[in-house]
CSV table of C-alpha atoms and ligand atoms in Angstrom, one decimal:
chain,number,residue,atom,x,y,z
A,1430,UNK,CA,161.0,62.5,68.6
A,1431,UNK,CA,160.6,61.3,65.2
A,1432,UNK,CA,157.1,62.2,65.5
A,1433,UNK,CA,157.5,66.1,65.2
A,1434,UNK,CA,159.1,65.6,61.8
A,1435,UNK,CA,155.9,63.6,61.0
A,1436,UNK,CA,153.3,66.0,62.4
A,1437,UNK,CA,155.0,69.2,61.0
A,1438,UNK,CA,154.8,67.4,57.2
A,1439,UNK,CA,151.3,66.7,57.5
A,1440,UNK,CA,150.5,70.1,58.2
A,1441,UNK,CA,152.4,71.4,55.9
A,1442,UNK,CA,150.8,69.3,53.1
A,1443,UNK,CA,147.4,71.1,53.9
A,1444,UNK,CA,149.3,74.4,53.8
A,1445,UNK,CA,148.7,75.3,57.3
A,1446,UNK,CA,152.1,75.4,58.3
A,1447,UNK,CA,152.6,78.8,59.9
A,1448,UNK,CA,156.1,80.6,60.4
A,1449,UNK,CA,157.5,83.8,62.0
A,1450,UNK,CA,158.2,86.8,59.6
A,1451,UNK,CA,160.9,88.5,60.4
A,1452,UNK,CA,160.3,92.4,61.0
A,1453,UNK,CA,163.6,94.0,60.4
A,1454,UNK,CA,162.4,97.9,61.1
A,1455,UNK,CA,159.1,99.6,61.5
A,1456,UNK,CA,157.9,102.8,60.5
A,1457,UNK,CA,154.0,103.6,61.5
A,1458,UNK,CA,152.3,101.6,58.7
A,1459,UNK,CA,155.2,100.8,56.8
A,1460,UNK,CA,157.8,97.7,57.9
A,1461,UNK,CA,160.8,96.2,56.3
A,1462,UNK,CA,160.5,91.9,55.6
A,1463,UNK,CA,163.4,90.5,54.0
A,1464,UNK,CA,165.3,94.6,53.2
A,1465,UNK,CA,161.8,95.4,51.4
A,1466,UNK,CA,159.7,98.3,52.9
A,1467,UNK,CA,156.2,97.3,53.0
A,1468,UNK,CA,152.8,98.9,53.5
A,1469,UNK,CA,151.1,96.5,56.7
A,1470,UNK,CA,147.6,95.9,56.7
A,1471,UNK,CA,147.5,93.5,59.3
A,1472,UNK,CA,148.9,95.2,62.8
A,1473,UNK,CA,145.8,95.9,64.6
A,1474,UNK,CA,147.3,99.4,65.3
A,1475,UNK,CA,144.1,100.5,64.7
A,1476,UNK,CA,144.7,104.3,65.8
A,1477,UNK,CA,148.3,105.2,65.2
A,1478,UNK,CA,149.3,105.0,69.1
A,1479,UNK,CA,152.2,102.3,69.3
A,1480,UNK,CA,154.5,105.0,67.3
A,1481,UNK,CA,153.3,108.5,68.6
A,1482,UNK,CA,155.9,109.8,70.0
A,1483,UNK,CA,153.7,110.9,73.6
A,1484,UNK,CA,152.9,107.5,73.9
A,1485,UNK,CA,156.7,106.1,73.5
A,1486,UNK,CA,158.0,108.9,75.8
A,1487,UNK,CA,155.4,108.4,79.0
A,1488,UNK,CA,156.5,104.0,78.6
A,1489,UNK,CA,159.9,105.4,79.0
A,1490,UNK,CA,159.9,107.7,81.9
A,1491,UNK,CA,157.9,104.8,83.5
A,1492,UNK,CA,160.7,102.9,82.3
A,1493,UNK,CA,163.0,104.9,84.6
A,1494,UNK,CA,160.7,105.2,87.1
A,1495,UNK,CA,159.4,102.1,88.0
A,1496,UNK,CA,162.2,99.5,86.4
A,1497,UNK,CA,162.0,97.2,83.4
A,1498,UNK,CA,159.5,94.9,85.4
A,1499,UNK,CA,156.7,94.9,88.2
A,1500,UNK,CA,159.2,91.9,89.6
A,1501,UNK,CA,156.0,90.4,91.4
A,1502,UNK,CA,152.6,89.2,91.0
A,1503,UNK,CA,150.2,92.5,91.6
A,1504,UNK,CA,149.0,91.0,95.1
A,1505,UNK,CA,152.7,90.5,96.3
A,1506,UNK,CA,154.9,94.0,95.1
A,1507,UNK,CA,153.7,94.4,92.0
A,1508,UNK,CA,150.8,96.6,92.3
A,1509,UNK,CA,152.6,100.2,91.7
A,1510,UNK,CA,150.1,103.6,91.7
A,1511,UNK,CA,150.7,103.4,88.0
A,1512,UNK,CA,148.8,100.5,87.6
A,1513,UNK,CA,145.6,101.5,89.9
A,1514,UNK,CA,145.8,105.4,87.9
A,1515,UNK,CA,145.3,103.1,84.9
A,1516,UNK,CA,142.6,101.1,86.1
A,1517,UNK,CA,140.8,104.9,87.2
A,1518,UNK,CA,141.2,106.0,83.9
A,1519,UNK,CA,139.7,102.5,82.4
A,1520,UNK,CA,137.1,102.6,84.3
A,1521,UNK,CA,136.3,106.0,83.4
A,1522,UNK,CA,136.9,106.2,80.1
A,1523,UNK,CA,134.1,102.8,79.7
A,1524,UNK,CA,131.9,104.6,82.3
A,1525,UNK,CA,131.9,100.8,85.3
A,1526,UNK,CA,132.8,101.4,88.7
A,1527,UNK,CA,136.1,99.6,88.5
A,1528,UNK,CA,138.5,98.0,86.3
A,1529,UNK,CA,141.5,95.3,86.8
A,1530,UNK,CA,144.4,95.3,84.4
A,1531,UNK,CA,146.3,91.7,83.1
A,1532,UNK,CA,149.1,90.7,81.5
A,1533,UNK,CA,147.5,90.4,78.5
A,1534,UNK,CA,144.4,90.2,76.9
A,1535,UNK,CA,144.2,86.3,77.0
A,1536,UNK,CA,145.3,86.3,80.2
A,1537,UNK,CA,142.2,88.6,81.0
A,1538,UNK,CA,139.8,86.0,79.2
A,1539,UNK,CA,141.1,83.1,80.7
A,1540,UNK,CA,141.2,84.3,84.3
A,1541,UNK,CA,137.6,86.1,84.4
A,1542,UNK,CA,135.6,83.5,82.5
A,1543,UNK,CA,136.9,80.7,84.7
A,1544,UNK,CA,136.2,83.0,87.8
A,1545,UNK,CA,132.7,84.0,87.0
A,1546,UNK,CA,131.4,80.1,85.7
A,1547,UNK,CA,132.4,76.9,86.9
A,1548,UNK,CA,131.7,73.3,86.8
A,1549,UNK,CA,127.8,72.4,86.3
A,1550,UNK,CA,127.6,76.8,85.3
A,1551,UNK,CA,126.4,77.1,81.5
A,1552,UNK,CA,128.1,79.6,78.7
A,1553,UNK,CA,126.2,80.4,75.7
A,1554,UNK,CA,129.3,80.8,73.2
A,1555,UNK,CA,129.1,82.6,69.8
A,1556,UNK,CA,130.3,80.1,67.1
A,1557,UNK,CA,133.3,83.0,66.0
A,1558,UNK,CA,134.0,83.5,69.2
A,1559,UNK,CA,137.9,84.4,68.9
A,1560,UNK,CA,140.5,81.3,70.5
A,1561,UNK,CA,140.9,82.9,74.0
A,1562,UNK,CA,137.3,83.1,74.6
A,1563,UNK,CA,137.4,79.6,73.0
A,1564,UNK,CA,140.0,78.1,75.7
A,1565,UNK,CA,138.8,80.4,78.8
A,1566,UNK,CA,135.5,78.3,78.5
A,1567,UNK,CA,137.1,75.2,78.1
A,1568,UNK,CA,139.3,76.2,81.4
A,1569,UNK,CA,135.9,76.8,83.2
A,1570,UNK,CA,134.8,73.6,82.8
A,1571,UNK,CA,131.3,75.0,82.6
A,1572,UNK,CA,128.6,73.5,80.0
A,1573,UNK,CA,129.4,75.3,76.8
A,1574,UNK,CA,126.9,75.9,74.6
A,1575,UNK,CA,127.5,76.8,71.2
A,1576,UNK,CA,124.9,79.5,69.6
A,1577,UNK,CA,125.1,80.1,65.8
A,1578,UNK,CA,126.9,83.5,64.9
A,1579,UNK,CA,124.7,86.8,66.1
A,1580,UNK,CA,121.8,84.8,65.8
A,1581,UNK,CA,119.5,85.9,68.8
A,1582,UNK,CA,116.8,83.8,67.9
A,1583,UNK,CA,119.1,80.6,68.3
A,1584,UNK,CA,120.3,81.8,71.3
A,1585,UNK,CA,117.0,83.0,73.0
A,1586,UNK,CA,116.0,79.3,72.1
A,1587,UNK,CA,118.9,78.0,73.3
A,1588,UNK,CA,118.4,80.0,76.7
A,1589,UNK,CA,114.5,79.0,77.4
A,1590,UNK,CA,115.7,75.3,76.3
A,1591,UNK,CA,117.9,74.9,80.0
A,1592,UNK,CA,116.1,74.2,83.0
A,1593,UNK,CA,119.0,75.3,85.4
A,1594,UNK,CA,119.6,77.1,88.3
A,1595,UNK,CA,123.0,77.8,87.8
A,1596,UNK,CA,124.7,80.2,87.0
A,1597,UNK,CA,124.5,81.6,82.8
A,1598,UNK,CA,127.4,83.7,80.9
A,1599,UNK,CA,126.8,84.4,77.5
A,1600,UNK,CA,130.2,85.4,75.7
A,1601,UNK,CA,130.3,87.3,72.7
A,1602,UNK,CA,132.4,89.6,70.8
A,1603,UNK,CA,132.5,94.0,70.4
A,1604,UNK,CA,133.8,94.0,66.6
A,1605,UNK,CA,134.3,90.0,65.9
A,1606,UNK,CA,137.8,89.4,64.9
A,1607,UNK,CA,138.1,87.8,62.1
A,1608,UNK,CA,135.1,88.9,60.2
A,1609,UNK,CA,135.0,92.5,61.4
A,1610,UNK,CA,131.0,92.5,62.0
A,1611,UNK,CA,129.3,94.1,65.0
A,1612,UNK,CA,127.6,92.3,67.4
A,1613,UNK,CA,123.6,93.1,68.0
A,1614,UNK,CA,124.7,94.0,71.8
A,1615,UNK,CA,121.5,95.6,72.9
A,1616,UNK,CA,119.5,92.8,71.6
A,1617,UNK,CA,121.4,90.0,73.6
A,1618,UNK,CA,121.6,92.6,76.6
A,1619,UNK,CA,118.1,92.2,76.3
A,1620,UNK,CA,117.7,88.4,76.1
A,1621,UNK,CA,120.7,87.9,78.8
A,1622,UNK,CA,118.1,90.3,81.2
A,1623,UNK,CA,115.1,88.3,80.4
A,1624,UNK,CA,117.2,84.7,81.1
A,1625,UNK,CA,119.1,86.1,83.9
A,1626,UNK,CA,122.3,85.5,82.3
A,1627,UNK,CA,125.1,87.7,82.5
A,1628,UNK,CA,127.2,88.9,79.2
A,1629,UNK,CA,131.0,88.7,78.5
A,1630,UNK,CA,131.6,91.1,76.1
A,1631,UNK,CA,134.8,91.3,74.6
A,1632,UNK,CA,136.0,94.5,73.3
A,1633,UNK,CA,139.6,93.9,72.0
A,1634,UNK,CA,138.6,95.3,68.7
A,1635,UNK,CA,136.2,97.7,69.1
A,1636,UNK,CA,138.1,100.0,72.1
A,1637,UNK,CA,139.4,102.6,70.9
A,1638,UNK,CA,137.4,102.5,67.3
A,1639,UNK,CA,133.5,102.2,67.8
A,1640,UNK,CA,131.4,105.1,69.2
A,1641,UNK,CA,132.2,109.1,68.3
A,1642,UNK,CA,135.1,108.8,71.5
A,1643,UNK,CA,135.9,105.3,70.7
A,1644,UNK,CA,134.9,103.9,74.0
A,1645,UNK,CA,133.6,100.8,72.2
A,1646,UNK,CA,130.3,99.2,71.9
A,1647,UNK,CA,127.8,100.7,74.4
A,1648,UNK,CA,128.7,104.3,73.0
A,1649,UNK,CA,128.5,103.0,69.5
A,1650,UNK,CA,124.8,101.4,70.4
A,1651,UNK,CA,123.7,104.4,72.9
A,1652,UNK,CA,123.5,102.1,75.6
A,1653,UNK,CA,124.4,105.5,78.7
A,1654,UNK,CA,125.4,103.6,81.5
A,1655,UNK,CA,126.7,99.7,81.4
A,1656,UNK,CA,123.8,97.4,82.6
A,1657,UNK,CA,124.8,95.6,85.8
A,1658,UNK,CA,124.9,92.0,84.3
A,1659,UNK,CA,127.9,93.3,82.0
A,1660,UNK,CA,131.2,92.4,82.0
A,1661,UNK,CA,133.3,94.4,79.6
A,1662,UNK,CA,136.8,93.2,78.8
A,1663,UNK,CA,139.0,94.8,76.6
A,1664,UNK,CA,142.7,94.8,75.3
A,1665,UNK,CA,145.4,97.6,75.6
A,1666,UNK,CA,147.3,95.8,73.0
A,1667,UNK,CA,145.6,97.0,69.7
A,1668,UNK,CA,143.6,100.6,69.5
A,1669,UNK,CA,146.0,101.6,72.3
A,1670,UNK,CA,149.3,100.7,71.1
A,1671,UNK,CA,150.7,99.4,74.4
A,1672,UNK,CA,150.4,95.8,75.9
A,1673,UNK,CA,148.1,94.2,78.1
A,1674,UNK,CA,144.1,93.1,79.0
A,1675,UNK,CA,141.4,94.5,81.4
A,1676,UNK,CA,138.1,94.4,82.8
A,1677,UNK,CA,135.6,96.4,83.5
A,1678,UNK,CA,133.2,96.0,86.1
A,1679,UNK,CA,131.5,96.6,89.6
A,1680,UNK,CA,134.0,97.5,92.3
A,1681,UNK,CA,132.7,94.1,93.8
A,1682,UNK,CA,133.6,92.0,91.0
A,1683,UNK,CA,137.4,93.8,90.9
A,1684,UNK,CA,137.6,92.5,94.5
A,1685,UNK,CA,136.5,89.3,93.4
A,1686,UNK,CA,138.4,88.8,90.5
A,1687,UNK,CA,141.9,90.0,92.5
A,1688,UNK,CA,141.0,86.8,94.8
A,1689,UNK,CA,139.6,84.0,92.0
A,1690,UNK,CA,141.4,85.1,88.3
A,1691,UNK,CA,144.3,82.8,88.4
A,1692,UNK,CA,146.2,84.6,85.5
A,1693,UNK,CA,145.8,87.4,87.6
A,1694,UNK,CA,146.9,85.9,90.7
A,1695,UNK,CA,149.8,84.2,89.6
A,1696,UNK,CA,151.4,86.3,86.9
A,1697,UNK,CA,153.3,89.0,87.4
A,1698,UNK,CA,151.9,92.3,87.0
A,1699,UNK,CA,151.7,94.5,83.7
A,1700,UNK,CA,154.7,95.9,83.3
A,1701,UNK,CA,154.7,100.0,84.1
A,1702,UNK,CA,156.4,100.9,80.2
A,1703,UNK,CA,153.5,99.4,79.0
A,1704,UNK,CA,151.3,100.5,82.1
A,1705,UNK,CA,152.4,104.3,80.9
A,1706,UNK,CA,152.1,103.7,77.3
A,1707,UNK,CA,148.3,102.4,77.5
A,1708,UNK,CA,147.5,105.7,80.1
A,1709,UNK,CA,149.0,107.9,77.2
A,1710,UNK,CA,147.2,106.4,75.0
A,1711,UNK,CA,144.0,107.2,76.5
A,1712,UNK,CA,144.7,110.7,76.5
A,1713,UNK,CA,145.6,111.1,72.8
A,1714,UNK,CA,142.6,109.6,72.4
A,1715,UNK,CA,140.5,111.8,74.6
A,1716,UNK,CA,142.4,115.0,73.5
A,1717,UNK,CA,142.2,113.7,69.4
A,1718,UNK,CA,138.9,111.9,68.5
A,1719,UNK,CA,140.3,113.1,65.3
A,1720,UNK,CA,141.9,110.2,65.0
A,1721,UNK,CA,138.7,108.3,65.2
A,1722,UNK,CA,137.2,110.1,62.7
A,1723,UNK,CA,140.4,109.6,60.3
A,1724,UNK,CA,140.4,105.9,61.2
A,1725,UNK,CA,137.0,106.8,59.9
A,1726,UNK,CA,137.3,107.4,56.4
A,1727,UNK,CA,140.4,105.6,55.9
A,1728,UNK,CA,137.6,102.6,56.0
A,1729,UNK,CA,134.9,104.3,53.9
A,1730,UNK,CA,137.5,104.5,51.0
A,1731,UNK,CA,139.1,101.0,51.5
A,1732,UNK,CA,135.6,100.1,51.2
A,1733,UNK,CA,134.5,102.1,48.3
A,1734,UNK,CA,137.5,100.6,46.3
A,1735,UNK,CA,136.7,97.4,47.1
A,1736,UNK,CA,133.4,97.3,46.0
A,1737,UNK,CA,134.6,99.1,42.7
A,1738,UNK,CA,136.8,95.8,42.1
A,1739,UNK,CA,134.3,93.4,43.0
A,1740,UNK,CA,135.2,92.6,46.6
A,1741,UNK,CA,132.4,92.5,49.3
A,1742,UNK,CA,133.7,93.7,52.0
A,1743,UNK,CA,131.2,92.4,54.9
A,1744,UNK,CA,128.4,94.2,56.6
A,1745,UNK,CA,129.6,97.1,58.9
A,1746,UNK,CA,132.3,99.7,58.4
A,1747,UNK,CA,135.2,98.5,60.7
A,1748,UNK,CA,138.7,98.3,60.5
A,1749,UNK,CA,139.1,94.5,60.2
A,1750,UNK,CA,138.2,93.4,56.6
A,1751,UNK,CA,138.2,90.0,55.5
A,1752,UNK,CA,138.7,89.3,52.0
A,1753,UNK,CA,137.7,85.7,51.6
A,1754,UNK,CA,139.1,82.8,49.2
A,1755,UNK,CA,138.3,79.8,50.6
A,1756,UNK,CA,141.2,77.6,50.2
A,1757,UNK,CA,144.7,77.7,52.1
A,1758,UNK,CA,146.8,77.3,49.3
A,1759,UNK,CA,145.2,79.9,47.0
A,1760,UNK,CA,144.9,82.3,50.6
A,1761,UNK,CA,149.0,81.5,51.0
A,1762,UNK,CA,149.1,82.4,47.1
A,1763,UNK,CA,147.7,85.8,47.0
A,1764,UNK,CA,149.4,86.7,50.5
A,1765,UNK,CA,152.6,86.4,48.6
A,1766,UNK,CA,151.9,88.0,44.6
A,1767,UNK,CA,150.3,90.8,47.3
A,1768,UNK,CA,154.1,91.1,49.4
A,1769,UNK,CA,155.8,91.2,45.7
A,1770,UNK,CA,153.8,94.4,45.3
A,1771,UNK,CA,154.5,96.3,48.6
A,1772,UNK,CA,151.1,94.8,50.5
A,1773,UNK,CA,151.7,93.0,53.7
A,1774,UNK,CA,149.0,91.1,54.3
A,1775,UNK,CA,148.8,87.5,56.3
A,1776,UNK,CA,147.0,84.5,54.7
A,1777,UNK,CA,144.8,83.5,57.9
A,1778,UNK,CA,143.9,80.0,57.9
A,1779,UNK,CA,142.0,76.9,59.9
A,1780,UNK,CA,142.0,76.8,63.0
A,1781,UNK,CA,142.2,80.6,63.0
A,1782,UNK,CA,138.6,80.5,60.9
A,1783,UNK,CA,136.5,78.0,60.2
A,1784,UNK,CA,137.8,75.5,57.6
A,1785,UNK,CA,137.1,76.4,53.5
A,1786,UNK,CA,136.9,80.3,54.4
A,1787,UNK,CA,141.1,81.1,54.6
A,1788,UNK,CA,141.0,84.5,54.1
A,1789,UNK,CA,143.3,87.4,53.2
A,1790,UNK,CA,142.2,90.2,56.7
A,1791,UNK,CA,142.6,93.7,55.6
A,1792,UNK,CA,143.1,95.8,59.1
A,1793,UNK,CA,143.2,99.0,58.7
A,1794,UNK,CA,144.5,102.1,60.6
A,1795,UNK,CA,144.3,105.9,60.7
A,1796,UNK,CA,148.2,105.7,60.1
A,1797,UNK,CA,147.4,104.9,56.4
A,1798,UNK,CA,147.7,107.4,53.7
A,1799,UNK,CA,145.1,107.0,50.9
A,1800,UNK,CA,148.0,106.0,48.3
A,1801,UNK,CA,148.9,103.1,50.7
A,1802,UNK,CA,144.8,102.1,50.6
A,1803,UNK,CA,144.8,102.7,46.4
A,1804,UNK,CA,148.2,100.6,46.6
A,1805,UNK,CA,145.9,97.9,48.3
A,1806,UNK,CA,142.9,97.8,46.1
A,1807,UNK,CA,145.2,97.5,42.7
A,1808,UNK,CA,147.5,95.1,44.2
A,1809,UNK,CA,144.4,93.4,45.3
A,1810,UNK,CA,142.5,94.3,41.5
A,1811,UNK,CA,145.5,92.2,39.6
A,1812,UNK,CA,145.8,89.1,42.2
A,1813,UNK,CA,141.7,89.2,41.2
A,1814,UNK,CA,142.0,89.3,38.0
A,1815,UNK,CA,144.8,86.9,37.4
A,1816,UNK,CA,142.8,83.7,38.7
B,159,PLP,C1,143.6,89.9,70.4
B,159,PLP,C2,142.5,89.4,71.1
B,159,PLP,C3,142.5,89.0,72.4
B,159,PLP,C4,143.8,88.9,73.1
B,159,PLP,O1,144.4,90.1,73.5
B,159,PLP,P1,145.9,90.2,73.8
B,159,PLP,O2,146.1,91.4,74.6
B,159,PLP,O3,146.6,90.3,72.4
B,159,PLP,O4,146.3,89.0,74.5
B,159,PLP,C5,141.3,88.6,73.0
B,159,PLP,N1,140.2,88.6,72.3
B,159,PLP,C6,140.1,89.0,71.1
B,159,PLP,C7,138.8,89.0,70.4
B,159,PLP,C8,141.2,89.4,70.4
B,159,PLP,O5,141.2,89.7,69.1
């Protein structure tokens, strides 16, 4: 298997190679890499949940409670009350008729998009569509179509230009992931209506942080109730500090998707630790849109030091911030003068983004104190100035 050796050189000559830090303890924002505490600005722990201590005490009772494992796929004797109190609360908490939990969040993606389009179907794509999306499309087999980023003019073209009777899914992102933009989701509601196309919204990022309650995108834009061609997924593994994917939906798509989503079918079911955790979660949430609000400003300041340094730091006020350099080896560079000062932040390169825009992506969290921001910004002012 000389051929490994050969492959893993070659991409370590274009400095993509990737490896696994090692996290030796973890403290809310702070972690320890090689016995040196650091302040992390890249967990997507957007709201401080994965360390409250509510949170950690309900995935342990469920711990005792229900066992380390579901032990079975959910349609065999996995599907514990736990589970179906989450999915209440889910669907609730984004105002659909039902939801159905996965695995994981790219579990969810793969097993709904191939279940709602198939061979011959179309998908309208965004071109920054995060990976999942990317391979749940390519799963489908559908036609995919690739739109330019947000660009509803493209994609209203794009739409009017297929003469098909099939079915249309148009996939897009809440808060895209590696830019940290908003999508223009009432506009392509809009189009998708017009085209009769449904929409796959994927909310990984923006649950938990957009809208005054942090229920996500259709809060954030106004929209009251979620229009019927909608599909909202989201992830319990980022605002909510657990594990795990969902989506929301009409109690007749649930039923559908519990008999076509083959991640869902032949995985075993969310286990109830992290089942428990993600219900906590919701709560805190619910009980402390504080939180929201000091997610918040933590971002107004990051970005007002930014700016003050010369960084632009992209168009709408979210948590993810990309701070662009172009290259990988100059990316890798400042990833590491930033770890010498206390700043973990991961150099995130092709075929994560697009090739040429490597980029240093800033999350941040309501966990941060404002030293650990100012700690950013001048770690991030000398690393500027030095090149
Ligand atoms: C993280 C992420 C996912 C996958 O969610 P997991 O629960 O981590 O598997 C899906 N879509 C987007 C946009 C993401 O950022």
């Amino acid at each position: 298997m000389e051929w490994i050796k050969k492959e893993l050189q070659q991409i370590k000559r274009q400095s993509l190679l990737r490896s696994l830090p090692e996290i030796e303890k973890k403290s809310g924002a702070r972690i320890k890499i090689r016995d040196r505490w650091l302040s992390n600005f890249c967990s997507n722990d957007y709201l401080g949940l994965a360390n409250d201590p509510r949170v950690i005490s309900a995935g342990q009772k469920a711990l005792s409670k229900w066992g380390a494992s579901a032990c079975a796929s959910r349609l065999v004797s996995g599907n514990f009350s736990l589970h179906l109190e989450l999915e209440e609360k889910l669907a609730k908490f984004k105002k659909t008729e039902a939801c159905l939990v996965f695995p994981t969040g790219y579990l969810a993606n793969l097993g709904a998009i191939r279940a709602l389009v198939g061979r011959d179907d179309l998908v309208f794509s965004d071109e920054l569509n995060h990976a999942s999306l990317i391979d749940a499309c390519r799963l489908s087999r559908a036609r995919v179509i690739i739109f330019p980023h947000s660009d509803i003019n493209a994609l209203e073209r794009k739409l009017k230009n297929v003469r098909s009777r099939r079915r249309k899914l148009i996939v897009i992102e809440g808060i895209y992931s590696m830019d940290g933009d908003i999508t223009l989701a009432q506009e392509i509601l809009e189009v998708a209506e017009k085209f009769g196309a449904m929409v796959y919204l994927d909310e990984a990022h923006s649950t938990g942080v957009l809208g005054k309650r942090g229920k996500g995108c259709l809060e954030y834009f106004g929209i009251a109730t979620p229009p019927k061609n909608l599909i909202l997924m989201g992830t319990l593994s980022k605002a909510l500090g657990s594990q795990g994917g969902f989506i929301c939906c009409s109690k007749r798509m649930r039923d559908y998707l519990i008999n076509t989503a083959r991640s869902f079918i032949f995985s075993t079911g969310l286990n109830p630790a992290s089942v428990a955790a993600a219900l906590q979660a919701l709560e805190v949430i619910e009980e402390e849109p504080e939180r929201i609000e000091k997610l918040r400003s933590n971002i107004a300041f990051a970005r007002a030091l930014l700016k003050k340094i010369g960084i632009k730091p992209g168009p709408d006020p979210t948590p993810i911030i990309p701070v662009i350099l172009g290259g990988n080896e100059i990316t890798l560079r400042a990833s590491q003068e930033l770890f010498q000062k206390g700043i973990f932040v991961q150099a995130i390169r092709p075929p994560s983004v697009p090739q040429n825009s490597s980029r240093l992506r800033i999350t941040l969290s309501a966990a941060h104190t404002p030293k650990q921001i100012s700690s950013l910004a001048n770690a991030l002012a000398e690393f500027w100035e030095s090149q």
